[in-house]
Amino acid sequence: MAEDTGDGSTAEMDDYETLMSTTDAELLKTAWRNEKAAPEILQFQAPLVKRAKEQIQLMEETVEEYEESGMDPLTVSLYQMDLDRAHFLLRSYLRVRLQKLEKYMFYIWKNESLWSRLSDPEKMFVQRCIDDMEKHLEETVLSKLPDNYQSVRRQSVISEEDDMVPEPQLDTFIACKARNRFVSLRLADSERPLEMERHDVSFVLYKVIEDKIGADIDLV
């Protein structure tokens, strides 16, 4: 009898994990974790958010229909738990993005690359926040200062950069794991690449992996 090496079961397990990781609930959870761990704002997951909203609406209608039809309370509670979980994931994802928008609004607004990552409602929110903040500061503080110090974003007119605008710290180490079965990362201070297998966790500079997040790498 041939000896079972276990390679078949390992491959089946990998295929199962891949399938489970592609469900919208898992994708939304991953997007939330990536957004929460990344120092800068990431690309808005528009198709995923749209599908999540549609699924939530369908689940709400299903729960309401089951309650009205006298469905078994246990069954209704299970559907309600799924609905609550979907609400939590979507709200958490949108909330962490909102926190970044509020903290780095001026930096995002002047950076074309980051600005392009926002949804249309997020762009409207940032623009409205900037307009309201500038108006408030000008009316309450800046108008009472000397002309050289009436900038919202610069300490004085001699400043060459927006030195009063908070910026995300990209030179920071973060924990990440390989999404695919094999990932090779080129490190700036090493001649040898960092090789990671699926689910391997490493601490690396954010700048090294920022263009791989959501594709080859997920944050932890």
CSV table of N, CA and C in Angstrom, one decimal, residues 3 13 16-17 30 33 97 107 119 125 128 146 154 158 175 180 182 188 193 195 218:
chain,number,residue,atom,x,y,z
A,3,GLU,N,2.3,4.8,0.7
A,3,GLU,CA,2.3,5.6,1.9
A,3,GLU,C,1.8,7.0,1.6
A,13,MET,N,-6.4,21.6,2.0
A,13,MET,CA,-6.6,22.6,3.0
A,13,MET,C,-6.3,24.0,2.5
A,16,TYR,N,-9.2,25.1,0.4
A,16,TYR,CA,-10.3,25.5,1.2
A,16,TYR,C,-10.1,26.8,1.9
A,17,GLU,N,-8.9,27.1,2.4
A,17,GLU,CA,-8.6,28.4,3.0
A,17,GLU,C,-8.7,29.5,1.9
A,30,THR,N,-10.6,41.6,5.9
A,30,THR,CA,-9.2,41.8,5.6
A,30,THR,C,-9.0,43.3,5.2
A,33,ARG,N,-8.8,45.2,8.4
A,33,ARG,CA,-7.5,45.0,9.1
A,33,ARG,C,-6.4,45.7,8.4
A,97,ARG,N,-11.4,54.6,8.2
A,97,ARG,CA,-11.0,55.5,7.1
A,97,ARG,C,-11.4,57.0,7.4
A,107,TYR,N,-3.1,66.8,4.2
A,107,TYR,CA,-2.1,66.0,3.6
A,107,TYR,C,-2.7,65.2,2.4
A,119,SER,N,-13.3,57.6,-2.1
A,119,SER,CA,-14.6,57.6,-2.8
A,119,SER,C,-15.1,59.0,-3.0
A,125,PHE,N,-16.5,65.0,1.8
A,125,PHE,CA,-16.3,65.2,3.3
A,125,PHE,C,-15.0,65.9,3.6
A,128,ARG,N,-15.2,69.6,2.5
A,128,ARG,CA,-16.1,70.3,3.4
A,128,ARG,C,-15.4,70.6,4.8
A,146,PRO,N,-0.5,88.6,13.0
A,146,PRO,CA,0.2,89.4,12.0
A,146,PRO,C,0.0,88.7,10.6
A,154,ARG,N,1.0,76.7,7.2
A,154,ARG,CA,2.4,77.0,7.4
A,154,ARG,C,2.6,77.9,8.6
A,158,ILE,N,7.6,82.5,5.4
A,158,ILE,CA,8.9,82.1,5.0
A,158,ILE,C,9.1,80.6,5.0
A,175,ALA,N,3.5,44.7,11.2
A,175,ALA,CA,3.4,43.2,11.0
A,175,ALA,C,2.6,42.9,9.8
A,180,ASN,N,-0.2,35.0,-0.5
A,180,ASN,CA,0.0,33.9,-1.5
A,180,ASN,C,1.0,32.8,-0.9
A,182,PHE,N,3.9,32.0,-1.9
A,182,PHE,CA,5.3,32.5,-1.8
A,182,PHE,C,5.4,33.9,-2.2
A,188,ALA,N,15.6,47.2,1.6
A,188,ALA,CA,16.6,48.3,1.2
A,188,ALA,C,18.0,48.1,1.8
A,193,PRO,N,16.7,39.0,-0.5
A,193,PRO,CA,15.3,39.3,-0.4
A,193,PRO,C,14.7,38.5,0.8
A,195,GLU,N,12.1,36.2,2.0
A,195,GLU,CA,11.2,35.2,1.4
A,195,GLU,C,10.1,34.8,2.4
A,218,ASP,N,-1.0,41.0,3.4
A,218,ASP,CA,-2.0,41.5,4.2
A,218,ASP,C,-1.4,42.0,5.5
